Tab-separated table of C-alpha atoms in Angstrom:
chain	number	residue	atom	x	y	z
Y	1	UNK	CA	-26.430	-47.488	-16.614
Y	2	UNK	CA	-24.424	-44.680	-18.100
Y	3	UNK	CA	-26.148	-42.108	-15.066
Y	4	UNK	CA	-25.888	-44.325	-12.239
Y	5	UNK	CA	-21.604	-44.976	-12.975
Y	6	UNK	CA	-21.583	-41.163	-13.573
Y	7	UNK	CA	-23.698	-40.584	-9.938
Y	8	UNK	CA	-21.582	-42.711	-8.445
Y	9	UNK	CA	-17.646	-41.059	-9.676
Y	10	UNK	CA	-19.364	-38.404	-8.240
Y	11	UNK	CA	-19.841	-39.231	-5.133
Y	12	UNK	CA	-16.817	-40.745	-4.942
Y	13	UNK	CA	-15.014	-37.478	-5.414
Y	14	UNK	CA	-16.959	-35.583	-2.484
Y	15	UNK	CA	-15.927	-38.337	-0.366
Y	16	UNK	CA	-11.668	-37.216	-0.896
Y	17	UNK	CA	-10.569	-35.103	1.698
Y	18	UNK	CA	-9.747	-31.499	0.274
Y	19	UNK	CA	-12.939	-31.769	-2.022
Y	20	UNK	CA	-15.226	-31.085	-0.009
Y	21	UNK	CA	-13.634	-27.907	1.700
Y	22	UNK	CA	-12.439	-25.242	-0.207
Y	23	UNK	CA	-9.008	-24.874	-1.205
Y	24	UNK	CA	-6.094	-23.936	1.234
Y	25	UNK	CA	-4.500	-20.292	0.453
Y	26	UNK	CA	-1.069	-19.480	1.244
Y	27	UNK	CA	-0.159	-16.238	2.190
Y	28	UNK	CA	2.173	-16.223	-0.614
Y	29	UNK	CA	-0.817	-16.721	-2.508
Y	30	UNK	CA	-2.917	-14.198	-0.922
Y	31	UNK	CA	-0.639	-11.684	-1.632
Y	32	UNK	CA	0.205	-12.602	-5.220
Y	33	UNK	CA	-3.657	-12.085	-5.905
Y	34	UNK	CA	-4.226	-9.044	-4.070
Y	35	UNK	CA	-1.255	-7.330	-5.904
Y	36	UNK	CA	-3.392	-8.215	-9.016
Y	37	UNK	CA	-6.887	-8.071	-8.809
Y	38	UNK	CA	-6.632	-4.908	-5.873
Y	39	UNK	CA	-8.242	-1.992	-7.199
Y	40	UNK	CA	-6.328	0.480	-5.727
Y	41	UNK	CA	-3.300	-0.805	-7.060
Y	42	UNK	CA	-4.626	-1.240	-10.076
Y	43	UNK	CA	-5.478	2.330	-9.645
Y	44	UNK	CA	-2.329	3.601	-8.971
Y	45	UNK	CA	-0.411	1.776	-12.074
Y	46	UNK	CA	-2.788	3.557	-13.985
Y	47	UNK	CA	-1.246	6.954	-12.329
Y	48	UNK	CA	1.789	5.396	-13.109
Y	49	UNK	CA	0.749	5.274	-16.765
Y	50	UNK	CA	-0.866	8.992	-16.993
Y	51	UNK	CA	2.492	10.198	-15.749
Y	52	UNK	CA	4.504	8.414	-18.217
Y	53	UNK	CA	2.534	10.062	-21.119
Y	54	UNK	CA	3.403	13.239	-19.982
Y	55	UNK	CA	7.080	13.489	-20.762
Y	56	UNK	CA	6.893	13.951	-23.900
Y	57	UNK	CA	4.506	17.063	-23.607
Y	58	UNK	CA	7.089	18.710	-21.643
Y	59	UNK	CA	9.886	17.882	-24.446
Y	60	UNK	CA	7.835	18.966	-27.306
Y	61	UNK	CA	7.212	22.852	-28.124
Y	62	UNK	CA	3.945	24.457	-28.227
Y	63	UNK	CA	2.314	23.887	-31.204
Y	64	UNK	CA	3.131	26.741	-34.136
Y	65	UNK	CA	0.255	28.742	-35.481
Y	66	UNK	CA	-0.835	29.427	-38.837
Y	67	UNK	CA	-2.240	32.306	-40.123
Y	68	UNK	CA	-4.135	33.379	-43.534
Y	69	UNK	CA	-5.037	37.090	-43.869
Y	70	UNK	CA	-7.913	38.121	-47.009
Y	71	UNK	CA	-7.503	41.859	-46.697
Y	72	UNK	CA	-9.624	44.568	-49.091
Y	73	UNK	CA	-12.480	42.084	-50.449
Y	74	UNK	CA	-14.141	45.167	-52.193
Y	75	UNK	CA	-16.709	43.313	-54.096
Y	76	UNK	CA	-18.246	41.333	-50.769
Y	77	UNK	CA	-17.112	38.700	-48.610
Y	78	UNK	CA	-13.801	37.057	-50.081
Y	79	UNK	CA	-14.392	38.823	-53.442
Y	80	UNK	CA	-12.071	40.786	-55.125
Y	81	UNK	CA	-9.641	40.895	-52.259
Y	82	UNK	CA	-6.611	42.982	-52.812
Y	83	UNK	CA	-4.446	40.757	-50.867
Y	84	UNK	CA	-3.659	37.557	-49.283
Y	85	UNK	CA	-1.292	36.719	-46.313
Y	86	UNK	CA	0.142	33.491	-45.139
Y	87	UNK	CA	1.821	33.472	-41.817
Y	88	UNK	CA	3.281	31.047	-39.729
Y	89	UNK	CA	4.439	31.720	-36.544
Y	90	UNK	CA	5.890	29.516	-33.175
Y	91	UNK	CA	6.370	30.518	-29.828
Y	92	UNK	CA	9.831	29.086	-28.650
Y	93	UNK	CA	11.259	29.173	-24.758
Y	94	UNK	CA	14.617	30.710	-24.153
Y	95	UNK	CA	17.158	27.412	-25.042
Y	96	UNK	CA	17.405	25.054	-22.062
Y	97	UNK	CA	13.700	25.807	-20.096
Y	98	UNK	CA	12.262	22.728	-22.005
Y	99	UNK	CA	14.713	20.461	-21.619
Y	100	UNK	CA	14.639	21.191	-17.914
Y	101	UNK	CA	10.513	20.692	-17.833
Y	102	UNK	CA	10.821	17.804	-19.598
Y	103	UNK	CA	13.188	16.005	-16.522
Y	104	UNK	CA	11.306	17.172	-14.042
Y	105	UNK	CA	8.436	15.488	-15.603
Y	106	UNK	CA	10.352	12.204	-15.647
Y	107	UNK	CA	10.839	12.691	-12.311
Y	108	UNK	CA	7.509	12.723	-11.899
Y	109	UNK	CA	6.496	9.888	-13.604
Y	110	UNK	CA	9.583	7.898	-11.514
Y	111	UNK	CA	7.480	9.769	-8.560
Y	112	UNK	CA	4.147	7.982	-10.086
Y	113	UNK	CA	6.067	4.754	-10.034
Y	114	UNK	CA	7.149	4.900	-6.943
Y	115	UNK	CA	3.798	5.312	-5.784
Y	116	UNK	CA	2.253	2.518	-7.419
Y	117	UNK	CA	5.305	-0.107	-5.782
Y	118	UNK	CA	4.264	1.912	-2.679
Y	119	UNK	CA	0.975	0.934	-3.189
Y	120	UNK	CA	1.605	-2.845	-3.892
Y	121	UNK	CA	3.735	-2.734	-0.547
Y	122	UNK	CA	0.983	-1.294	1.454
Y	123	UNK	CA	-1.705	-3.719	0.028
Y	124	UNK	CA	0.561	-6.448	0.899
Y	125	UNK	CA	0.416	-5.299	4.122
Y	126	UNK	CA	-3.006	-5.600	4.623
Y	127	UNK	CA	-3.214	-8.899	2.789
Y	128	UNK	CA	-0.797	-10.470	5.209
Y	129	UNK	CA	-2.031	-8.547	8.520
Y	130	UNK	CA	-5.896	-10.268	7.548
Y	131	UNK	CA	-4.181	-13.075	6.748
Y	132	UNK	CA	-2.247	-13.373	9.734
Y	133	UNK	CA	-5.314	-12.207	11.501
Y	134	UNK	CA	-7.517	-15.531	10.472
Y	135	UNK	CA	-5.016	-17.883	12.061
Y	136	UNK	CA	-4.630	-15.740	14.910
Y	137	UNK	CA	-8.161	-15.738	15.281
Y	138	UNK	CA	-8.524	-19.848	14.190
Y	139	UNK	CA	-5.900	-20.408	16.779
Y	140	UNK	CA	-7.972	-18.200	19.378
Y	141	UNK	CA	-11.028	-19.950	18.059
Y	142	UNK	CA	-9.435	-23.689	19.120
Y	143	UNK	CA	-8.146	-22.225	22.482
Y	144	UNK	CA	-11.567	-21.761	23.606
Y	145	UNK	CA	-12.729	-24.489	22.229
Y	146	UNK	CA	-10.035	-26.823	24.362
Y	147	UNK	CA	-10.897	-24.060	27.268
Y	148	UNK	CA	-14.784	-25.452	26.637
Y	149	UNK	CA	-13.509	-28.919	26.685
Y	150	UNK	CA	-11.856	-28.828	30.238
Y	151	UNK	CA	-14.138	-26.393	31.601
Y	152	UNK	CA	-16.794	-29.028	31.035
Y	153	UNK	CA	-14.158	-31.765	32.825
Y	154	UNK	CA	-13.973	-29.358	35.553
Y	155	UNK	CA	-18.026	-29.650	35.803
Y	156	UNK	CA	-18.076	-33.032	35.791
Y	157	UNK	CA	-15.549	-33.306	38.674
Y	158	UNK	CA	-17.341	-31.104	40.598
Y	159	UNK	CA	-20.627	-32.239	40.226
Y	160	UNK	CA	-19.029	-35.830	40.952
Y	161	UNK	CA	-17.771	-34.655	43.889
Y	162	UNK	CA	-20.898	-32.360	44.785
Y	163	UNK	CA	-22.938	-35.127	44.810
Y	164	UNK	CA	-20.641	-37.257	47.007
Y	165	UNK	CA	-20.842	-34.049	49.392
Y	166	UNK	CA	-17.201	-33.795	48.862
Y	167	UNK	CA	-17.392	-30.055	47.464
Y	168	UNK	CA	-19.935	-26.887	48.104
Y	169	UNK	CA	-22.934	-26.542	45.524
Y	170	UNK	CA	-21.279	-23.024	44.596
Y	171	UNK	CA	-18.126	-24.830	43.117
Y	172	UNK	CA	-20.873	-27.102	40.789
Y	173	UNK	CA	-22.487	-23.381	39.566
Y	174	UNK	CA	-18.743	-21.383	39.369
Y	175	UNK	CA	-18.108	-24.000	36.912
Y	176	UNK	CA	-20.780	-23.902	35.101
Y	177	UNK	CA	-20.659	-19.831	34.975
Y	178	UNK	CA	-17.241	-20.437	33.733
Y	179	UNK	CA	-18.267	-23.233	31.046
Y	180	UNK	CA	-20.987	-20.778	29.740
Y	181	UNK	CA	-19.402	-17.928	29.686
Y	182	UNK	CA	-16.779	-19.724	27.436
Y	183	UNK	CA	-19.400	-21.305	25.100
Y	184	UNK	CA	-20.313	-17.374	24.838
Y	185	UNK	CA	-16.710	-16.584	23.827
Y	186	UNK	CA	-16.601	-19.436	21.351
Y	187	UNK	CA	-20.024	-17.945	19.526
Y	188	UNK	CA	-18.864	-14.554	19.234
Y	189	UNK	CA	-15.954	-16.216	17.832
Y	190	UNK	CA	-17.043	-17.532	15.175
Y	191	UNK	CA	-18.202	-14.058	13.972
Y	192	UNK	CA	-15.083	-12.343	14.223
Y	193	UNK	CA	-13.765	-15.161	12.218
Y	194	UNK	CA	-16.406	-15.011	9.288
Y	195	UNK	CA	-15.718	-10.691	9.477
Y	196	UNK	CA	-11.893	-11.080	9.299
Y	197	UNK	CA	-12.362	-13.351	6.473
Y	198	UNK	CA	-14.671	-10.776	4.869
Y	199	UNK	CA	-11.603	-8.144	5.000
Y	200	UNK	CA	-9.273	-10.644	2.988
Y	201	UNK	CA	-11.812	-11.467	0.710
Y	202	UNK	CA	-12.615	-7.558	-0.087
Y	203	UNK	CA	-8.610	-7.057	-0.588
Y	204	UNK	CA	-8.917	-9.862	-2.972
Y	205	UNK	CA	-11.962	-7.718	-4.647
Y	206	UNK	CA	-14.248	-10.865	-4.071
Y	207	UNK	CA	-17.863	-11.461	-2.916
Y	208	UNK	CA	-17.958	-11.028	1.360
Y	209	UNK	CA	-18.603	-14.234	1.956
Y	210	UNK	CA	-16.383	-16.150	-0.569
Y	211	UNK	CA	-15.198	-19.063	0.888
Y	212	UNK	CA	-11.507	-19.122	2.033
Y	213	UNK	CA	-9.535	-21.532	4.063
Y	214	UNK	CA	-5.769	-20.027	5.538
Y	215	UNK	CA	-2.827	-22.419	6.177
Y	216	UNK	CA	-3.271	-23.507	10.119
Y	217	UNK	CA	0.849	-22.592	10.833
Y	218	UNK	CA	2.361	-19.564	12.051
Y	219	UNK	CA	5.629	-18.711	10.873
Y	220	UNK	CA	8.099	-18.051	13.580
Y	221	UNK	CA	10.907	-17.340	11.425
Y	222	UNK	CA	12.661	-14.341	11.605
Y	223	UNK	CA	14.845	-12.496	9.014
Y	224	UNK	CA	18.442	-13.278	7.915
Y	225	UNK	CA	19.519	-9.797	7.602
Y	226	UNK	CA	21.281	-7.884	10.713
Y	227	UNK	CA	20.082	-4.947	12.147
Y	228	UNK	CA	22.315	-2.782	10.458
Y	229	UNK	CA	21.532	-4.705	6.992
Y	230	UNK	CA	17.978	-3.898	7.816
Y	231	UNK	CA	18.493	-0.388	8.187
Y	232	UNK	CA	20.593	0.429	4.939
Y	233	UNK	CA	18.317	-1.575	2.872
Y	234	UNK	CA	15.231	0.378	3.943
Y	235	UNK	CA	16.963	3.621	3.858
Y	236	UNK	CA	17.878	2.462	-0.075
Y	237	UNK	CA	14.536	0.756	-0.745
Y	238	UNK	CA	11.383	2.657	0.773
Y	239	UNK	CA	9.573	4.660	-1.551
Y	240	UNK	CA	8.981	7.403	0.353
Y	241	UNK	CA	12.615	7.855	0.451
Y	242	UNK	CA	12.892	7.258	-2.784
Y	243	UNK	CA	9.849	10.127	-3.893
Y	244	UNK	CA	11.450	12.338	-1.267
Y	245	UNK	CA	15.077	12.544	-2.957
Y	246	UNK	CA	13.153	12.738	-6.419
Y	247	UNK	CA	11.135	15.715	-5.248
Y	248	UNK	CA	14.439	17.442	-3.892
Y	249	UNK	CA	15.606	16.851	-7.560
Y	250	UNK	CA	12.826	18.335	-8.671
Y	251	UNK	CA	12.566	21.826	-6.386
Y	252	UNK	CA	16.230	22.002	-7.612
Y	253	UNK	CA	15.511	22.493	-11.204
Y	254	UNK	CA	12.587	24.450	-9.898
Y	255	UNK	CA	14.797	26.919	-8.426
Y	256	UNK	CA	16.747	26.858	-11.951
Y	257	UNK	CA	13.956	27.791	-13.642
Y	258	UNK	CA	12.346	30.699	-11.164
Y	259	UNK	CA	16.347	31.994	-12.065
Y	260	UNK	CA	15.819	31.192	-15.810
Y	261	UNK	CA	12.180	33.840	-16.052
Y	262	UNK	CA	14.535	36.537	-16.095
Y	263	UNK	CA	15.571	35.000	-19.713
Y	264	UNK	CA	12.753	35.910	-22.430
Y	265	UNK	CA	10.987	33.648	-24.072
Y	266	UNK	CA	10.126	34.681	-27.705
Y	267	UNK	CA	8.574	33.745	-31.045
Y	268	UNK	CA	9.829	33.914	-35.017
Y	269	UNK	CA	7.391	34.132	-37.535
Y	270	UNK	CA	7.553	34.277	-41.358
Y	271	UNK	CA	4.842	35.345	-43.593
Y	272	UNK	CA	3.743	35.526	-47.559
Y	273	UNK	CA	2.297	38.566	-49.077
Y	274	UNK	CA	0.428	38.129	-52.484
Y	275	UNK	CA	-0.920	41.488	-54.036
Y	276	UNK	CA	-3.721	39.816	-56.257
Y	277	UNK	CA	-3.851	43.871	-57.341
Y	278	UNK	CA	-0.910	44.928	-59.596
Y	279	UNK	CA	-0.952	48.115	-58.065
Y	280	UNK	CA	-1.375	47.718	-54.368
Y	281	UNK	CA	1.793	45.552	-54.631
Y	282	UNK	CA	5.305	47.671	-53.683
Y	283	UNK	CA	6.448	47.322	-57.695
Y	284	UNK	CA	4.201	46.209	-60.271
Y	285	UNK	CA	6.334	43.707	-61.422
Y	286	UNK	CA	7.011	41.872	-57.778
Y	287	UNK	CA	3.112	41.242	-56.736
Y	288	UNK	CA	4.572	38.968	-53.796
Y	289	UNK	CA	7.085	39.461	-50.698
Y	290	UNK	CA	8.543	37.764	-47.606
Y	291	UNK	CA	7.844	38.505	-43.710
Y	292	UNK	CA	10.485	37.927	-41.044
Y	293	UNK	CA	9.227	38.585	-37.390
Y	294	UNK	CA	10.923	37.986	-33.879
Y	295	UNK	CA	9.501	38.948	-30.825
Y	296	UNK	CA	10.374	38.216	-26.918
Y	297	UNK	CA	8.799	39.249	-23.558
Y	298	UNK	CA	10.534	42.245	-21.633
Y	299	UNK	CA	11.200	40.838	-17.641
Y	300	UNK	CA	10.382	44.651	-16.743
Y	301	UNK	CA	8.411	43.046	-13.778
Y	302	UNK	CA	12.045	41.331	-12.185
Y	303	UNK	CA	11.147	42.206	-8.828
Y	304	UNK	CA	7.964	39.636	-8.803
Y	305	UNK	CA	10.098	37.318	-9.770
Y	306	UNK	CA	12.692	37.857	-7.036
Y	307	UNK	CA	9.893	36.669	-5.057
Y	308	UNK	CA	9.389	33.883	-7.063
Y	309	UNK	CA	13.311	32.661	-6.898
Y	310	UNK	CA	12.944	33.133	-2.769
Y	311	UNK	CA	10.307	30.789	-2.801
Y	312	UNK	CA	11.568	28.365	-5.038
Y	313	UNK	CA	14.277	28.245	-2.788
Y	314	UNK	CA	12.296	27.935	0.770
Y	315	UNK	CA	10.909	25.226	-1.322
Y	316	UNK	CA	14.125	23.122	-2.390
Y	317	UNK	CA	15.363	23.664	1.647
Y	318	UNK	CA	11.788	22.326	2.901
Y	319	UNK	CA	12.660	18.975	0.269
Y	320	UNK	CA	16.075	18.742	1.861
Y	321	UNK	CA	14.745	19.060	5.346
Y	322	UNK	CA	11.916	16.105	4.757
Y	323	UNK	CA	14.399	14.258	2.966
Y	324	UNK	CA	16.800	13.920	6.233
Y	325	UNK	CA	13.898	13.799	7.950
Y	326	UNK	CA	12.480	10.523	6.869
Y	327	UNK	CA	15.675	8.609	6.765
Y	328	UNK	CA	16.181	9.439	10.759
Y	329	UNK	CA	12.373	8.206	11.091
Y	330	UNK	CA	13.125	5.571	8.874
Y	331	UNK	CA	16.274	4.213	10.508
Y	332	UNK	CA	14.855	4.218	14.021
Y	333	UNK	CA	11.206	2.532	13.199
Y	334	UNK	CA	13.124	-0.319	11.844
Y	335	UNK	CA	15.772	-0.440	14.817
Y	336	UNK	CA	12.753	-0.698	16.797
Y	337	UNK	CA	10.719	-2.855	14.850
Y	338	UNK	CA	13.749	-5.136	14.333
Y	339	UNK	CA	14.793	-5.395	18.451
Y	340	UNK	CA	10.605	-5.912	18.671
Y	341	UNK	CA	10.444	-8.685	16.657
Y	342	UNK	CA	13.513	-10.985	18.375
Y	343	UNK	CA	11.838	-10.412	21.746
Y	344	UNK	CA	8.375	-11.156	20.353
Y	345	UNK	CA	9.491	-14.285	18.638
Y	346	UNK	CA	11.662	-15.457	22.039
Y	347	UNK	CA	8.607	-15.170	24.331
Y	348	UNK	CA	6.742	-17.083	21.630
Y	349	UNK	CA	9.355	-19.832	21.638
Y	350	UNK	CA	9.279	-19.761	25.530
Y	351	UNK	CA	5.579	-20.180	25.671
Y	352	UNK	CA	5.091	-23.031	23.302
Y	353	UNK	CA	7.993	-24.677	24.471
Y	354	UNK	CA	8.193	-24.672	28.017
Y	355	UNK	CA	5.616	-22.454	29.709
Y	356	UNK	CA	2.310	-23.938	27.818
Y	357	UNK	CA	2.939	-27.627	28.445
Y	358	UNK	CA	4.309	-26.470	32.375
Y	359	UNK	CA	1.018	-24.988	32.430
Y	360	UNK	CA	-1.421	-27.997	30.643
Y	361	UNK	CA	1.075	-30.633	32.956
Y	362	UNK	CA	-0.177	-28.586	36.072
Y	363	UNK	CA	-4.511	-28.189	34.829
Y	364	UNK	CA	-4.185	-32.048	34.786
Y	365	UNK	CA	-1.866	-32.655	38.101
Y	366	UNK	CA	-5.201	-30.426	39.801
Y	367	UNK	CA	-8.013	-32.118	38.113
Y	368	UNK	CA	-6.737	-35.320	39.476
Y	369	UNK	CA	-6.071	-33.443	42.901
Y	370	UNK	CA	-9.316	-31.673	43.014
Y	371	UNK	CA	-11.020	-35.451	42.337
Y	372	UNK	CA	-9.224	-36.606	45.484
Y	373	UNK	CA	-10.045	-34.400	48.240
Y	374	UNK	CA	-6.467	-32.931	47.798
Y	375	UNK	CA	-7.059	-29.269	46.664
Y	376	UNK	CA	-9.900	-26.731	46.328
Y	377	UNK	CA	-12.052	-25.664	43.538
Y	378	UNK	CA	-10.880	-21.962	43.726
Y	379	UNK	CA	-6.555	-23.441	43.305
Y	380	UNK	CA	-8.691	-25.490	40.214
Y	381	UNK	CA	-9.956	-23.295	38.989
Y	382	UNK	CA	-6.798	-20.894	38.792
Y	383	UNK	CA	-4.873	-23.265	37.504
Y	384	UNK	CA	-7.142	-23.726	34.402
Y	385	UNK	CA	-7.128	-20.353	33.606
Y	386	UNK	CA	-3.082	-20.136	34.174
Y	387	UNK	CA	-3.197	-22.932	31.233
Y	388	UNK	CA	-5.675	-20.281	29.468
Y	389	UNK	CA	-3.542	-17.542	30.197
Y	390	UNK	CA	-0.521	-19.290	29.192
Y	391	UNK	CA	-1.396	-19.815	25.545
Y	392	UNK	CA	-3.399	-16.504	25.105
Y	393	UNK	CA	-0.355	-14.629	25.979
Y	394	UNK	CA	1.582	-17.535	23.286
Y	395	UNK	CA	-1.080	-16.167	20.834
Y	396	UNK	CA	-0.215	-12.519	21.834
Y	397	UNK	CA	3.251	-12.918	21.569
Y	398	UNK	CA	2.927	-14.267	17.946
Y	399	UNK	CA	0.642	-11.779	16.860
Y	400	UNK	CA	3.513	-9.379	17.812
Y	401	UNK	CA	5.652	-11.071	16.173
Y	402	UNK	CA	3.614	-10.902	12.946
Y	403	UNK	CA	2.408	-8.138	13.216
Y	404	UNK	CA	6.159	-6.545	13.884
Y	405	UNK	CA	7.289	-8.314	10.445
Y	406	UNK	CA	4.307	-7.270	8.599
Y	407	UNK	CA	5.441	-3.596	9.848
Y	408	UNK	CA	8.864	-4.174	9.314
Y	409	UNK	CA	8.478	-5.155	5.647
Y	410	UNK	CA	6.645	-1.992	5.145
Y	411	UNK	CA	8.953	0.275	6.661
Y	412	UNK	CA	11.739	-1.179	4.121
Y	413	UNK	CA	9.568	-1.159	1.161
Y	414	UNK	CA	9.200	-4.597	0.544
Y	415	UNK	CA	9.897	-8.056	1.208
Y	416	UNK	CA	13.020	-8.796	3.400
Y	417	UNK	CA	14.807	-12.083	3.321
């Protein structure tokens, strides 16, 4: 009794809509798990990490070095030595060099997070272009599909009025060229929707042929910000820009250092002498002494390092010069992007408002035409694929329009509201 109450809940729950199918993703959604189960960002916040480790290495001197000295083992190996030495010694930069390495290497690792949100954006990207893609392509999918659907009216009329000899045999066999040829279409299709699927699914570091079901609406919307808005937040926000002013900061203290090689670097040591022989020491009674050493490097070579300073600074001008020279690109891909987008989204709005139904309101004015002796097959005909053309050029202009966010987004570094 127990199994057949338990078989039947069960079918019960296969027969509630949404069980059945697989679960509706959002874009938000999409993205959200791309941005944490992506390997290459995943990747990249591991650069991110690496980088942050290595400040400290930079701040930190080199490590000193210890020395022990067994000198005049007469006896053998170790045995009966006449003295022992203890030194300890540590190389040291001239003041101010580490402290300099050690920002630069922050920079870095601000350069290595930068990166990483870079490549977040850029995955997010591709999440919503595949995403975008699947309704573009379930929309295209259902415009053939209603394109089948008429195209088969069309064959009926015609081989109505074939039959009545009201209409040529070749305007029975256009139509059905035209019906097949569709049904072709709507095969192929269905493949480029199962591939386009397979590209979200391998953003989403899942199995090719996971199931996954998009939301079915488009969203028209366009942002709140003005075009000048637009600009100055991508010219503050975009990573590049961000890396580029951070690598300029970074050829800077370059250049301070190539200037800083003509200071020496040097290294103090102190050391222990113990005279385990009486009279090897310098007085009988003092068998043990103190070292003091201090050594530094001689910048006899100065004119290698002229060169050195010359290109540090060819390099600091190049940062400059890519610096300016990203912002200008910057500024003008979104100006563009941004006037792209309001057209894109106006001819979409014209299409599905007015120009689509214009077009559907005519296909049906002919069919009824065509069935009374009133028009020809080829004026049918062209006014089907006028509907056709109608909403492919809808689905074109929305795909721009996506496709001109998506792209937009990128350009500014992130999300815009």
């Amino acid at each position: 009794m127990r199994s057949l109450l338990t078989l039947a809940a069960l079918t019960g729950l296969l027969c509630l809509p949404g069980v059945v199918s697989a679960q509706t993703m959002s874009v938000d959604q999409a993205v959200a798990e791309v941005r944490r189960v992506n390997p290459q960002v995943r990747a990249a916040r591991f650069r991110w990490e690496s980088a942050k480790h290595q400040i400290i290495q930079n701040y930190t001197p080199a490590d000193p070095q210890f020395t022990f000295i067994d000198s005049d083992s007469w006896r053998g190996f170790l045995a009966g030595s006449g003295m022992h030495n203890i030194t300890v010694t540590q190389a040291l930069q001239f003041p101010g060099k580490g402290v300099l390495q050690g920002q630069n290497a922050e920079r870095s690792a601000e350069i290595a997070r930068l990166a990483y949100s870079a490549a977040v954006r850029d995955v997010t990207a591709q999440a919503k272009t595949s995403y975008y893609q699947i309704q573009l392509d379930l929309a295209l999918n259902d415009l053939i599909t209603e394109n089948a659907a008429n195209l088969e009216r069309v064959l009926k009329v015609t081989e109505i009025a074939y039959t009545a000899n009201l209409a040529t045999q070749g305007d029975f066999i256009n139509a059905k060229f035209a019906l097949e040829a569709d049904r072709e279409l709507l095969r192929q299709q269905t493949v480029t929707i199962a591939n386009d699927k397979t590209a979200l699914n391998v953003l989403l570091d899942r199995r090719p042929d996971e199931p996954l079901t998009v939301d079915r609406k488009f969203d028209l919307a366009t942002f709140e910000l003005t075009l000048d808005e637009a600009v100055e937040r991508a010219i503050s926000r975009r990573q590049e820009i961000l890396q580029s002013a951070l690598t300029e900061k970074n050829q800077d203290t370059a250049l301070t250092l190539a200037r800083l090689e003509y200071a020496p670097d040097y290294n103090v040591g102190f050391g222990l002498d113990h005279w385990l022989i009486a009279s090897f020491a310098p007085t009988p009674t003092h068998t043990e002494d103190w070292n003091f050493q201090i050594g530094f490097n001689l910048p006899i070579f100065f004119w290698a390092k002229n060169a050195d300073i010359t290109r540090a600074r060819q390099d600091l001008d190049a940062a400059r010069e890519d610096l300016e020279s990203i912002r200008t690109q910057t500024a003008g891909q979104v100006t563009t992007l941004y006037r792209q987008i309001l057209r894109s989204r106006e001819t979409a709005l014209l299409y599905r408002s007015t120009l689509v139904p214009l077009a559907h309101q005519a296909f049906e004015v002919m069919v009824i035409a065509y069935q009374s002796g009133k028009t020809d097959f080829t004026t049918l005909i062209s006014t089907f694929r006028q509907q056709s053309d109608a909403r492919t050029a809808y689905l074109q202009a929305v795909n721009q329009l996506l496709a001109g966010k998506v792209a937009l987004e990128q350009a500014a570094g992130g999300s815009l509201p």
